[in-house]
PDB file of C-alpha atoms and ligand atoms in Angstrom:
ATOM      1  CA  MET A   1     120.829  90.864  66.455  1.00 52.00           C
ATOM      2  CA  ASP A   2     120.964  89.419  63.325  1.00 69.00           C
ATOM      3  CA  LYS A   3     118.286  88.767  60.611  1.00 89.00           C
ATOM      4  CA  TRP A   4     116.637  85.531  60.748  1.00 96.00           C
ATOM      5  CA  ARG A   5     118.612  83.860  57.905  1.00 97.00           C
ATOM      6  CA  ILE A   6     118.188  80.311  56.570  1.00 98.00           C
ATOM      7  CA  ARG A   7     121.162  79.518  54.238  1.00 98.00           C
ATOM      8  CA  ILE A   8     121.311  76.438  51.921  1.00 98.00           C
ATOM      9  CA  GLY A   9     124.364  75.153  50.013  1.00 98.00           C
ATOM     10  CA  PRO A  10     126.167  71.909  48.396  1.00 98.00           C
ATOM     11  CA  ALA A  11     129.233  69.756  50.467  1.00 98.00           C
ATOM     12  CA  GLY A  12     131.053  70.312  47.297  1.00 96.00           C
ATOM     13  CA  ILE A  13     131.867  71.092  43.834  1.00 96.00           C
ATOM     14  CA  PRO A  14     128.165  70.786  42.393  1.00 97.00           C
ATOM     15  CA  LEU A  15     127.795  68.175  39.616  1.00 97.00           C
ATOM     16  CA  SER A  16     126.556  70.059  37.205  1.00 97.00           C
ATOM     17  CA  CYS A  17     128.740  72.276  37.050  1.00 97.00           C
ATOM     18  CA  LYS A  18     131.060  71.605  34.624  1.00 96.00           C
ATOM     19  CA  GLY A  19     135.009  73.120  36.014  1.00 94.00           C
ATOM     20  CA  ARG A  20     136.038  70.971  38.276  1.00 92.00           C
ATOM     21  CA  THR A  21     138.322  73.746  40.896  1.00 92.00           C
ATOM     22  CA  ASN A  22     135.969  75.689  43.913  1.00 95.00           C
ATOM     23  CA  LYS A  23     136.813  78.765  42.516  1.00 95.00           C
ATOM     24  CA  ASP A  24     134.038  77.470  39.500  1.00 96.00           C
ATOM     25  CA  GLY A  25     131.827  75.309  41.916  1.00 97.00           C
ATOM     26  CA  ILE A  26     131.459  79.007  44.229  1.00 98.00           C
ATOM     27  CA  VAL A  27     130.750  80.767  41.097  1.00 98.00           C
ATOM     28  CA  TYR A  28     128.510  78.008  39.806  1.00 98.00           C
ATOM     29  CA  VAL A  29     126.058  77.546  43.838  1.00 98.00           C
ATOM     30  CA  LYS A  30     125.613  81.576  42.756  1.00 98.00           C
ATOM     31  CA  LYS A  31     124.955  82.005  39.107  1.00 98.00           C
ATOM     32  CA  VAL A  32     123.325  79.125  38.686  1.00 98.00           C
ATOM     33  CA  LEU A  33     121.535  77.301  41.427  1.00 98.00           C
ATOM     34  CA  ASP A  34     121.193  80.952  43.357  1.00 98.00           C
ATOM     35  CA  LEU A  35     122.092  79.618  46.357  1.00 98.00           C
ATOM     36  CA  ASP A  36     124.008  81.186  49.448  1.00 98.00           C
ATOM     37  CA  ALA A  37     126.777  78.472  50.880  1.00 98.00           C
ATOM     38  CA  MET A  38     129.054  75.924  50.572  1.00 98.00           C
ATOM     39  CA  GLU A  39     131.019  73.494  52.174  1.00 98.00           C
ATOM     40  CA  ILE A  40     134.132  73.303  50.309  1.00 96.00           C
ATOM     41  CA  GLN A  41     135.775  69.713  50.931  1.00 95.00           C
ATOM     42  CA  LEU A  42     139.020  69.504  50.655  1.00 91.00           C
ATOM     43  CA  ILE A  43     138.920  65.919  51.087  1.00 75.00           C
ATOM     44  CA  ARG A  44     140.720  63.666  48.302  1.00 64.00           C
ATOM     45  CA  SER A  45     144.791  62.481  49.525  1.00 48.00           C
ATOM     46  CA  PHE A  46     145.292  66.377  50.717  1.00 56.00           C
ATOM     47  CA  GLU A  47     144.141  69.072  48.113  1.00 63.00           C
ATOM     48  CA  MET A  48     146.139  72.051  48.718  1.00 74.00           C
ATOM     49  CA  MET A  49     145.024  75.305  47.657  1.00 87.00           C
ATOM     50  CA  ASP A  50     146.855  78.757  45.640  1.00 88.00           C
ATOM     51  CA  ASP A  51     146.507  81.778  47.293  1.00 91.00           C
ATOM     52  CA  GLU A  52     145.429  83.113  44.108  1.00 93.00           C
ATOM     53  CA  GLU A  53     142.250  80.289  44.215  1.00 93.00           C
ATOM     54  CA  ALA A  54     141.251  81.507  48.148  1.00 95.00           C
ATOM     55  CA  GLU A  55     141.324  84.816  47.032  1.00 97.00           C
ATOM     56  CA  PHE A  56     138.795  84.775  44.461  1.00 98.00           C
ATOM     57  CA  ILE A  57     136.644  82.330  46.298  1.00 98.00           C
ATOM     58  CA  ARG A  58     137.139  84.715  49.770  1.00 98.00           C
ATOM     59  CA  ASN A  59     135.618  88.074  47.567  1.00 98.00           C
ATOM     60  CA  TYR A  60     133.549  86.523  45.385  1.00 98.00           C
ATOM     61  CA  ALA A  61     131.619  84.604  48.575  1.00 98.00           C
ATOM     62  CA  LYS A  62     131.373  87.932  50.437  1.00 98.00           C
ATOM     63  CA  GLU A  63     130.370  90.053  47.254  1.00 98.00           C
ATOM     64  CA  ASN A  64     127.663  87.480  45.949  1.00 98.00           C
ATOM     65  CA  ASP A  65     126.752  86.897  50.333  1.00 98.00           C
ATOM     66  CA  ILE A  66     127.699  83.091  49.763  1.00 98.00           C
ATOM     67  CA  GLU A  67     128.523  81.493  53.737  1.00 98.00           C
ATOM     68  CA  LEU A  68     131.527  79.215  53.335  1.00 98.00           C
ATOM     69  CA  HIS A  69     132.287  76.247  55.427  1.00 98.00           C
ATOM     70  CA  VAL A  70     135.581  74.008  54.811  1.00 97.00           C
ATOM     71  CA  HIS A  71     135.735  69.994  55.108  1.00 97.00           C
ATOM     72  CA  ALA A  72     138.783  68.780  56.512  1.00 96.00           C
ATOM     73  CA  PRO A  73     139.978  65.020  55.432  1.00 94.00           C
ATOM     74  CA  TYR A  74     137.838  62.532  56.731  1.00 92.00           C
ATOM     75  CA  TYR A  75     140.226  60.570  58.404  1.00 93.00           C
ATOM     76  CA  THR A  76     141.102  61.969  60.956  1.00 96.00           C
ATOM     77  CA  ASN A  77     141.950  60.316  64.901  1.00 98.00           C
ATOM     78  CA  LEU A  78     142.800  63.079  67.434  1.00 98.00           C
ATOM     79  CA  ALA A  79     142.284  60.203  69.828  1.00 98.00           C
ATOM     80  CA  GLY A  80     144.956  57.249  68.079  1.00 96.00           C
ATOM     81  CA  ASP A  81     148.645  56.763  68.194  1.00 96.00           C
ATOM     82  CA  SER A  82     151.163  59.797  68.799  1.00 97.00           C
ATOM     83  CA  GLU A  83     151.894  59.436  65.474  1.00 97.00           C
ATOM     84  CA  GLU A  84     147.648  58.988  63.956  1.00 97.00           C
ATOM     85  CA  VAL A  85     147.243  61.997  66.176  1.00 98.00           C
ATOM     86  CA  GLU A  86     150.555  64.341  65.024  1.00 97.00           C
ATOM     87  CA  LEU A  87     149.599  63.839  61.471  1.00 96.00           C
ATOM     88  CA  SER A  88     145.457  64.361  61.909  1.00 97.00           C
ATOM     89  CA  LYS A  89     146.400  67.631  63.467  1.00 97.00           C
ATOM     90  CA  PHE A  90     148.770  68.526  60.510  1.00 95.00           C
ATOM     91  CA  LYS A  91     145.639  67.823  58.318  1.00 95.00           C
ATOM     92  CA  ILE A  92     144.081  69.931  60.651  1.00 96.00           C
ATOM     93  CA  LEU A  93     146.087  72.717  61.092  1.00 96.00           C
ATOM     94  CA  SER A  94     146.822  72.294  56.952  1.00 94.00           C
ATOM     95  CA  SER A  95     142.924  72.699  56.250  1.00 95.00           C
ATOM     96  CA  GLY A  96     142.335  75.639  59.124  1.00 96.00           C
ATOM     97  CA  ARG A  97     145.198  77.965  57.117  1.00 95.00           C
ATOM     98  CA  ILE A  98     143.095  77.339  54.082  1.00 95.00           C
ATOM     99  CA  ALA A  99     139.892  78.304  55.949  1.00 97.00           C
ATOM    100  CA  ASN A 100     141.634  81.085  57.388  1.00 97.00           C
ATOM    101  CA  LYS A 101     142.164  82.237  54.125  1.00 96.00           C
ATOM    102  CA  LEU A 102     138.831  82.015  52.730  1.00 97.00           C
ATOM    103  CA  ASP A 103     137.176  83.730  55.533  1.00 98.00           C
ATOM    104  CA  ALA A 104     135.658  80.258  56.275  1.00 98.00           C
ATOM    105  CA  LYS A 105     133.423  80.518  59.357  1.00 98.00           C
ATOM    106  CA  ILE A 106     133.766  76.533  60.285  1.00 98.00           C
ATOM    107  CA  LEU A 107     135.847  74.206  59.760  1.00 98.00           C
ATOM    108  CA  VAL A 108     134.119  70.676  59.980  1.00 98.00           C
ATOM    109  CA  ILE A 109     136.705  67.648  61.067  1.00 98.00           C
ATOM    110  CA  HIS A 110     136.254  63.713  62.175  1.00 97.00           C
ATOM    111  CA  PRO A 111     137.231  63.756  66.154  1.00 98.00           C
ATOM    112  CA  GLY A 112     138.948  60.252  66.434  1.00 97.00           C
ATOM    113  CA  PHE A 113     137.513  56.268  67.166  1.00 97.00           C
ATOM    114  CA  TYR A 114     137.663  54.224  70.143  1.00 97.00           C
ATOM    115  CA  GLY A 115     139.890  51.822  69.379  1.00 96.00           C
ATOM    116  CA  GLU A 116     140.124  49.551  72.499  1.00 96.00           C
ATOM    117  CA  LYS A 117     140.339  52.236  74.523  1.00 96.00           C
ATOM    118  CA  SER A 118     136.982  52.708  77.336  1.00 97.00           C
ATOM    119  CA  GLU A 119     134.627  56.476  76.187  1.00 97.00           C
ATOM    120  CA  LYS A 120     136.050  58.692  78.721  1.00 97.00           C
ATOM    121  CA  GLU A 121     139.705  57.886  77.781  1.00 97.00           C
ATOM    122  CA  THR A 122     138.500  58.743  74.329  1.00 98.00           C
ATOM    123  CA  MET A 123     137.221  61.558  74.827  1.00 98.00           C
ATOM    124  CA  ASP A 124     139.848  62.778  77.643  1.00 98.00           C
ATOM    125  CA  LEU A 125     142.067  62.580  74.489  1.00 98.00           C
ATOM    126  CA  ILE A 126     140.240  64.225  72.064  1.00 98.00           C
ATOM    127  CA  VAL A 127     139.647  67.031  74.401  1.00 98.00           C
ATOM    128  CA  GLU A 128     143.105  67.215  75.322  1.00 98.00           C
ATOM    129  CA  ASN A 129     144.543  67.183  71.379  1.00 98.00           C
ATOM    130  CA  LEU A 130     141.551  69.634  70.302  1.00 98.00           C
ATOM    131  CA  LYS A 131     142.473  72.187  72.944  1.00 98.00           C
ATOM    132  CA  ASP A 132     146.266  72.039  71.420  1.00 98.00           C
ATOM    133  CA  ILE A 133     144.573  72.284  67.961  1.00 98.00           C
ATOM    134  CA  VAL A 134     142.831  75.642  68.884  1.00 98.00           C
ATOM    135  CA  SER A 135     146.020  77.262  70.651  1.00 98.00           C
ATOM    136  CA  THR A 136     147.647  76.653  67.537  1.00 98.00           C
ATOM    137  CA  PHE A 137     145.165  78.455  64.929  1.00 98.00           C
ATOM    138  CA  LYS A 138     145.235  81.225  68.228  1.00 98.00           C
ATOM    139  CA  LYS A 139     148.763  81.855  67.789  1.00 98.00           C
ATOM    140  CA  GLU A 140     148.282  81.924  64.168  1.00 98.00           C
ATOM    141  CA  GLY A 141     146.503  84.486  63.659  1.00 98.00           C
ATOM    142  CA  ILE A 142     143.383  81.656  62.047  1.00 98.00           C
ATOM    143  CA  LYS A 143     139.697  83.046  62.981  1.00 98.00           C
ATOM    144  CA  THR A 144     137.899  79.730  61.662  1.00 98.00           C
ATOM    145  CA  LYS A 145     136.189  78.067  64.192  1.00 98.00           C
ATOM    146  CA  LEU A 146     136.510  74.673  64.271  1.00 98.00           C
ATOM    147  CA  GLY A 147     133.620  72.311  63.873  1.00 98.00           C
ATOM    148  CA  VAL A 148     132.884  68.649  65.358  1.00 98.00           C
ATOM    149  CA  GLU A 149     131.087  66.518  63.602  1.00 98.00           C
ATOM    150  CA  THR A 150     128.572  64.005  65.132  1.00 98.00           C
ATOM    151  CA  MET A 151     128.993  61.171  63.388  1.00 97.00           C
ATOM    152  CA  GLY A 152     127.145  58.300  62.177  1.00 96.00           C
ATOM    153  CA  LYS A 153     128.753  55.289  63.456  1.00 95.00           C
ATOM    154  CA  ARG A 154     128.747  54.025  66.463  1.00 93.00           C
ATOM    155  CA  LYS A 155     132.452  52.606  67.167  1.00 92.00           C
ATOM    156  CA  VAL A 156     133.340  55.621  66.125  1.00 96.00           C
ATOM    157  CA  PHE A 157     133.803  58.362  68.677  1.00 98.00           C
ATOM    158  CA  GLY A 158     130.992  61.528  68.067  1.00 98.00           C
ATOM    159  CA  SER A 159     127.113  61.270  69.331  1.00 98.00           C
ATOM    160  CA  LEU A 160     125.568  63.818  69.573  1.00 98.00           C
ATOM    161  CA  ASP A 161     125.611  63.493  73.547  1.00 98.00           C
ATOM    162  CA  GLU A 162     129.814  63.402  72.838  1.00 98.00           C
ATOM    163  CA  ILE A 163     129.886  66.244  70.370  1.00 98.00           C
ATOM    164  CA  ILE A 164     127.893  68.371  73.025  1.00 98.00           C
ATOM    165  CA  GLU A 165     129.906  67.821  76.000  1.00 98.00           C
ATOM    166  CA  VAL A 166     133.271  68.277  73.750  1.00 98.00           C
ATOM    167  CA  CYS A 167     131.912  72.022  72.869  1.00 98.00           C
ATOM    168  CA  LYS A 168     131.136  72.688  76.775  1.00 98.00           C
ATOM    169  CA  LYS A 169     134.661  71.367  77.442  1.00 98.00           C
ATOM    170  CA  VAL A 170     136.467  73.151  74.527  1.00 98.00           C
ATOM    171  CA  LYS A 171     135.240  76.540  74.481  1.00 93.00           C
ATOM    172  CA  GLU A 172     135.349  77.866  70.982  1.00 95.00           C
ATOM    173  CA  VAL A 173     134.497  74.261  69.323  1.00 98.00           C
ATOM    174  CA  VAL A 174     131.772  73.793  68.123  1.00 98.00           C
ATOM    175  CA  PRO A 175     129.177  71.822  67.203  1.00 98.00           C
ATOM    176  CA  VAL A 176     128.555  70.085  63.198  1.00 98.00           C
ATOM    177  CA  ILE A 177     125.033  68.542  63.216  1.00 98.00           C
ATOM    178  CA  ASP A 178     124.806  65.656  60.747  1.00 98.00           C
ATOM    179  CA  LEU A 179     121.293  64.538  61.329  1.00 98.00           C
ATOM    180  CA  GLY A 180     121.650  61.439  58.825  1.00 97.00           C
ATOM    181  CA  HIS A 181     124.826  60.483  60.580  1.00 97.00           C
ATOM    182  CA  ILE A 182     122.320  61.518  63.959  1.00 98.00           C
ATOM    183  CA  HIS A 183     119.724  59.210  62.619  1.00 98.00           C
ATOM    184  CA  ALA A 184     121.989  56.319  61.437  1.00 97.00           C
ATOM    185  CA  ARG A 185     122.698  56.161  64.405  1.00 97.00           C
ATOM    186  CA  CYS A 186     120.503  55.835  66.641  1.00 95.00           C
ATOM    187  CA  ASN A 187     119.033  53.807  63.862  1.00 96.00           C
ATOM    188  CA  GLY A 188     116.626  55.773  62.300  1.00 97.00           C
ATOM    189  CA  CYS A 189     114.980  57.861  65.702  1.00 96.00           C
ATOM    190  CA  LEU A 190     114.545  61.200  63.302  1.00 98.00           C
ATOM    191  CA  LYS A 191     110.850  60.547  62.920  1.00 98.00           C
ATOM    192  CA  GLU A 192     108.941  63.380  64.351  1.00 98.00           C
ATOM    193  CA  ARG A 193     108.915  67.270  64.535  1.00 98.00           C
ATOM    194  CA  GLU A 194     109.991  66.378  68.853  1.00 98.00           C
ATOM    195  CA  ASP A 195     112.893  64.105  67.773  1.00 98.00           C
ATOM    196  CA  PHE A 196     114.525  66.716  65.773  1.00 98.00           C
ATOM    197  CA  GLU A 197     113.422  69.354  68.588  1.00 98.00           C
ATOM    198  CA  ARG A 198     115.163  67.357  71.315  1.00 98.00           C
ATOM    199  CA  ILE A 199     118.617  68.405  69.577  1.00 98.00           C
ATOM    200  CA  PHE A 200     117.497  72.009  69.316  1.00 98.00           C
ATOM    201  CA  GLU A 201     117.204  71.070  72.917  1.00 98.00           C
ATOM    202  CA  LYS A 202     120.097  69.353  73.663  1.00 98.00           C
ATOM    203  CA  VAL A 203     122.728  72.057  72.044  1.00 98.00           C
ATOM    204  CA  LYS A 204     120.672  75.016  73.240  1.00 97.00           C
ATOM    205  CA  PRO A 205     123.095  75.680  76.386  1.00 97.00           C
ATOM    206  CA  LEU A 206     125.915  76.576  74.175  1.00 98.00           C
ATOM    207  CA  LYS A 207     123.945  79.952  72.900  1.00 97.00           C
ATOM    208  CA  LEU A 208     124.942  78.944  69.468  1.00 97.00           C
ATOM    209  CA  LYS A 209     123.974  81.786  66.966  1.00 96.00           C
ATOM    210  CA  ARG A 210     123.789  79.595  63.632  1.00 97.00           C
ATOM    211  CA  TYR A 211     123.716  76.149  63.289  1.00 98.00           C
ATOM    212  CA  LEU A 212     125.665  74.058  60.991  1.00 98.00           C
ATOM    213  CA  VAL A 213     123.674  71.339  59.828  1.00 98.00           C
ATOM    214  CA  HIS A 214     124.626  68.293  57.673  1.00 98.00           C
ATOM    215  CA  VAL A 215     120.869  67.278  55.192  1.00 98.00           C
ATOM    216  CA  THR A 216     121.239  63.771  53.873  1.00 97.00           C
ATOM    217  CA  GLY A 217     119.162  60.398  53.408  1.00 97.00           C
ATOM    218  CA  VAL A 218     120.742  57.455  54.998  1.00 97.00           C
ATOM    219  CA  LEU A 219     121.041  54.231  54.329  1.00 96.00           C
ATOM    220  CA  TYR A 220     122.249  52.110  57.868  1.00 97.00           C
ATOM    221  CA  GLU A 221     121.391  48.979  59.581  1.00 96.00           C
ATOM    222  CA  ASN A 222     122.242  48.117  63.941  1.00 93.00           C
ATOM    223  CA  GLY A 223     123.520  52.227  64.441  1.00 93.00           C
ATOM    224  CA  ASN A 224     125.591  52.060  61.858  1.00 95.00           C
ATOM    225  CA  GLU A 225     125.997  53.921  59.239  1.00 96.00           C
ATOM    226  CA  TYR A 226     126.079  52.273  55.030  1.00 95.00           C
ATOM    227  CA  TYR A 227     126.304  54.473  52.857  1.00 95.00           C
ATOM    228  CA  HIS A 228     124.710  58.577  51.678  1.00 96.00           C
ATOM    229  CA  ILE A 229     121.366  57.919  49.418  1.00 97.00           C
ATOM    230  CA  PRO A 230     119.209  61.149  48.216  1.00 97.00           C
ATOM    231  CA  ILE A 231     117.080  62.489  50.408  1.00 97.00           C
ATOM    232  CA  LYS A 232     113.648  61.368  48.979  1.00 97.00           C
ATOM    233  CA  LYS A 233     115.055  57.303  49.182  1.00 97.00           C
ATOM    234  CA  GLY A 234     115.866  57.883  52.823  1.00 97.00           C
ATOM    235  CA  ASP A 235     113.402  57.772  55.695  1.00 97.00           C
ATOM    236  CA  MET A 236     114.106  60.756  57.800  1.00 98.00           C
ATOM    237  CA  PRO A 237     111.692  62.962  56.773  1.00 97.00           C
ATOM    238  CA  LEU A 238     112.106  66.877  55.962  1.00 97.00           C
ATOM    239  CA  GLU A 239     109.316  68.198  56.732  1.00 97.00           C
ATOM    240  CA  PRO A 240     108.668  68.513  60.079  1.00 98.00           C
ATOM    241  CA  LEU A 241     112.622  68.923  60.670  1.00 98.00           C
ATOM    242  CA  LEU A 242     111.973  72.633  58.144  1.00 98.00           C
ATOM    243  CA  ASN A 243     108.452  73.038  60.392  1.00 98.00           C
ATOM    244  CA  LEU A 244     110.943  73.217  63.556  1.00 98.00           C
ATOM    245  CA  ILE A 245     113.087  75.747  61.618  1.00 98.00           C
ATOM    246  CA  LEU A 246     110.075  78.146  60.704  1.00 98.00           C
ATOM    247  CA  ASP A 247     108.402  77.796  63.884  1.00 98.00           C
ATOM    248  CA  GLU A 248     111.316  78.739  65.748  1.00 97.00           C
ATOM    249  CA  LYS A 249     113.480  81.571  63.978  1.00 97.00           C
ATOM    250  CA  TYR A 250     116.697  79.201  63.883  1.00 98.00           C
ATOM    251  CA  ASN A 251     119.538  80.453  61.983  1.00 98.00           C
ATOM    252  CA  VAL A 252     120.674  77.186  60.100  1.00 98.00           C
ATOM    253  CA  THR A 253     122.584  76.465  57.386  1.00 98.00           C
ATOM    254  CA  LEU A 254     121.267  73.523  55.714  1.00 98.00           C
ATOM    255  CA  ILE A 255     124.655  71.663  53.827  1.00 98.00           C
ATOM    256  CA  SER A 256     123.272  69.113  51.551  1.00 98.00           C
ATOM    257  CA  GLU A 257     126.117  66.079  51.724  1.00 97.00           C
ATOM    258  CA  SER A 258     123.598  63.928  49.597  1.00 97.00           C
ATOM    259  CA  PRO A 259     124.718  61.946  46.574  1.00 97.00           C
ATOM    260  CA  LEU A 260     122.395  64.309  44.591  1.00 97.00           C
ATOM    261  CA  LEU A 261     123.977  67.682  45.881  1.00 97.00           C
ATOM    262  CA  GLU A 262     122.898  70.345  44.579  1.00 98.00           C
ATOM    263  CA  HIS A 263     119.776  68.696  43.228  1.00 98.00           C
ATOM    264  CA  ASP A 264     119.098  67.597  46.680  1.00 98.00           C
ATOM    265  CA  ALA A 265     120.547  70.874  47.625  1.00 98.00           C
ATOM    266  CA  MET A 266     117.614  72.515  45.476  1.00 98.00           C
ATOM    267  CA  TYR A 267     115.410  70.147  46.895  1.00 98.00           C
ATOM    268  CA  ILE A 268     115.575  71.285  50.110  1.00 98.00           C
ATOM    269  CA  LYS A 269     114.991  75.231  48.585  1.00 98.00           C
ATOM    270  CA  ILE A 270     111.662  74.021  47.407  1.00 98.00           C
ATOM    271  CA  MET A 271     110.082  72.339  50.038  1.00 98.00           C
ATOM    272  CA  ILE A 272     111.272  75.447  52.276  1.00 98.00           C
ATOM    273  CA  GLU A 273     109.651  77.548  49.786  1.00 98.00           C
ATOM    274  CA  ARG A 274     106.270  75.621  49.650  1.00 98.00           C
ATOM    275  CA  LEU A 275     106.141  76.096  53.358  1.00 98.00           C
ATOM    276  CA  ILE A 276     106.603  79.513  53.149  1.00 97.00           C
ATOM    277  CA  GLN A 277     104.135  79.464  50.537  1.00 97.00           C
ATOM    278  CA  ARG A 278     101.299  78.077  52.574  1.00 96.00           C
ATOM    279  CA  ARG A 279     102.191  80.134  55.932  1.00 96.00           C
ATOM    280  CA  THR A 280     101.435  83.602  53.735  1.00 95.00           C
ATOM    281  CA  GLY A 281      99.105  82.569  51.349  1.00 95.00           C
ATOM    282  CA  LYS A 282     101.735  84.180  48.582  1.00 95.00           C
ATOM    283  CA  ASP A 283     103.373  82.653  45.695  1.00 94.00           C
ATOM    284  CA  LYS A 284     106.050  84.746  45.111  1.00 95.00           C
ATOM    285  CA  VAL A 285     108.367  83.385  47.975  1.00 97.00           C
ATOM    286  CA  SER A 286     112.267  82.715  48.763  1.00 97.00           C
ATOM    287  CA  TYR A 287     113.868  81.177  51.674  1.00 98.00           C
ATOM    288  CA  LYS A 288     116.561  83.890  51.251  1.00 97.00           C
ATOM    289  CA  ASP A 289     113.274  86.073  52.566  1.00 95.00           C
ATOM    290  CA  LEU A 290     111.559  85.546  55.875  1.00 96.00           C
ATOM    291  CA  SER A 291     109.971  89.013  57.016  1.00 90.00           C
ATOM    292  CA  GLY A 292     106.655  87.904  56.527  1.00 85.00           C
ATOM    293  CA  LEU A 293     106.591  84.824  59.073  1.00 91.00           C
TER     294      LEU A 293
HETATM  295 ZN1   ZN B   1     131.979  65.076  57.434  1.00 63.67          ZN
END
């Protein structure tokens, strides 16, 4: 078994990083923030990445032990009409090719909308289209896994249960646990340790070696997300989650999706290290070294 490891990083180029390319971003994640994960966002219109930049990022990540993920464009609908599905598949496949060049672990995607369809019809369509994408990935030799994200609005497909079912039906697909979205969708249900425990218990049958987890504060009403807010301004407490991770020795990658991006990634880091200090009695600790726990 791999060594137990918590990883932390921002969803995208850090805000305080002067250069605005992903290449600048990953160097900043290492040199300034000293974090060890990054989720590259291919969300605006359709950003492509040239081979030279991709190669630099891949090598830099490898040499500096930074775990990479990629987020596909936000608007994809694998349960829409045929035109919409084709366009979504194109966006996902193009992102998959980039993710593979980067040697990224997971390509994060948004599955789709119910529209006028029943939950079951939506599920069937999404599963069918995901199988199709997975087989194209295989044909093209794309090794990056497809990660389907839990979604924060009730009219959007993607409750935790739905995402887990999708992953059971399409073996090569993994869940991306967006805690802000889960919290919004259940109208603020993530409060206590047991609430977070329930999430990991549900995902357990998928036997994942590592969990990709999105963290942010979130503003919501009636089970619908409005927008992301800084972690401290939200009402989802981090400490019970982090204590659970430390107790159960979960391999997690915590990606900050907060509007404060890297500042909240650093906030997560500080909180974990405070908990490690409390547990070990040591002054100098790092979330990258969990050996004393
Ligand atoms: Zn997302």
